C-alpha atoms as one frame of an Amber mdcrd trajectory, in Angstrom:
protein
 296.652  84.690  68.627 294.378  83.488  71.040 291.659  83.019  68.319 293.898
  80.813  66.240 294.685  79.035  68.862 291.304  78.272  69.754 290.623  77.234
  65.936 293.395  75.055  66.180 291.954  73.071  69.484 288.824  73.006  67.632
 290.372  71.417  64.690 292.305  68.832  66.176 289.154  67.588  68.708 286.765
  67.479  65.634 289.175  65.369  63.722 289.617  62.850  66.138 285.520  62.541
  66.398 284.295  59.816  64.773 280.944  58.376  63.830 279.004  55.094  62.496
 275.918  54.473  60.979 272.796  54.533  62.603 271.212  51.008  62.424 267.340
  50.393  63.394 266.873  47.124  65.021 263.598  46.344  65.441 262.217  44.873
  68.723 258.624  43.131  67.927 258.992  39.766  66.417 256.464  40.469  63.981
 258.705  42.775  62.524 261.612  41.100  62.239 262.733  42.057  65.656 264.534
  38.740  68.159 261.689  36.375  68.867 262.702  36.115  71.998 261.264  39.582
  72.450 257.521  38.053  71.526 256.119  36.895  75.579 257.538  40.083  76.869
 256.059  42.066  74.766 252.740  40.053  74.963 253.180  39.936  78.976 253.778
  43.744  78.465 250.243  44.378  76.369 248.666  42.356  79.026 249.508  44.276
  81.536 248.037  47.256  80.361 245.114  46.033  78.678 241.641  47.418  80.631
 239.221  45.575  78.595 237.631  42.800  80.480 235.115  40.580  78.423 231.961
  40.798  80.330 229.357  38.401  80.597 230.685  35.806  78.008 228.030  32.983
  79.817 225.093  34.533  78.739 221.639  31.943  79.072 219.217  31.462  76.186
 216.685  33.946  77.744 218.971  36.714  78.039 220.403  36.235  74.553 216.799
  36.032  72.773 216.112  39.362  75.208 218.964  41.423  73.867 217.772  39.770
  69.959 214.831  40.778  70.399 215.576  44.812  71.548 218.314  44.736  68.817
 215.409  43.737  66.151 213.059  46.264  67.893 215.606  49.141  67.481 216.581
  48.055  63.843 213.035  48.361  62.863 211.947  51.438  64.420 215.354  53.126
  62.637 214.733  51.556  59.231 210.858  52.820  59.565 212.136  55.992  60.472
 214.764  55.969  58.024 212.413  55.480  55.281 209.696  58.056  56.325 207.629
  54.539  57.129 207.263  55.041  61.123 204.169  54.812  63.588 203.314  57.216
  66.258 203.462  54.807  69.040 205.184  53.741  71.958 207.449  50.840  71.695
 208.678  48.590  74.770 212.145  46.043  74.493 211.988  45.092  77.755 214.587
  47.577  79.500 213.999  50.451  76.901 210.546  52.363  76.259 210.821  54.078
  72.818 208.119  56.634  71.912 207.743  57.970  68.539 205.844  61.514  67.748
 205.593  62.510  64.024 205.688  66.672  64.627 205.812  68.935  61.768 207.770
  67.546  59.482 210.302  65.538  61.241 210.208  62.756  64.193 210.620  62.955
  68.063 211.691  59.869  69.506 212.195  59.387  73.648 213.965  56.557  74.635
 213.881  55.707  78.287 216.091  53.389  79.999 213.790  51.620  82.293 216.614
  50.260  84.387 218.747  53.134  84.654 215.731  55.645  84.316 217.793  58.049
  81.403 216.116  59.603  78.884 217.098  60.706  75.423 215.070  62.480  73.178
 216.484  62.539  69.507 214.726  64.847  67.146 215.608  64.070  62.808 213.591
  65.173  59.708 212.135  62.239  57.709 214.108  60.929  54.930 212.277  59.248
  51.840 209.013  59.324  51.050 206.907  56.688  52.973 204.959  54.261  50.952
């Protein structure tokens, strides 16, 4: 008796439950969301964002100085790339690069001159230099 009557309670609170459809709304304006939403959510972003943009007033010597090490390093890793590289001892300005052919592969040391790190990076020679 006590189970049917349980049942029964059951029955009669489930029936009077009723549902609706679920309905996404989106929020960002740039997905169809209110654009009313778009500075809070930009407000939002920039309040987390950590990414500060450095030195964006950079003068004609420094830019030519970073050219310059960025062409020094692109040639050294083509020449290496290609099996093409001289045993030597390379300097950008702020980086000291030495290359060592040994055995069949490359050495190269790079020292930051500021800092005073060094890397060494050992690789076998791809290609066939000449």
């Amino acid at each position: 008796m006590k189970y049917r009557m349980l049942v029964l309670a059951a029955s009669l609170v489930a029936g009077s439950v009723q549902s609706t459809e679920l309905v996404y709304t989106p929020i960002n304006p740039s997905f169809g969301g209110s654009p009313l939403n778009g500075s809070y959510l930009l407000n939002k972003a920039n309040a987390q964002n950590d990414h500060s943009e450095g030195e964006g007033d950079k003068d004609f010597i420094t830019r030519f100085k970073e050219s310059l090490e960025r062409n020094i390093l692109n040639t050294i890793t083509r020449g290496v790339a290609n099996g093409e590289i001289t045993d030597g001892t390379y300097d950008t300005g702020d980086f000291r690069i030495e290359v060592a052919s040994v055995g069949g592969g490359v050495v190269l040391t790079i020292t930051n001159l500021v800092t005073g790190e060094i890397t060494v990076i050992e690789m076998p020679v791809y290609g066939g230099g000449g």
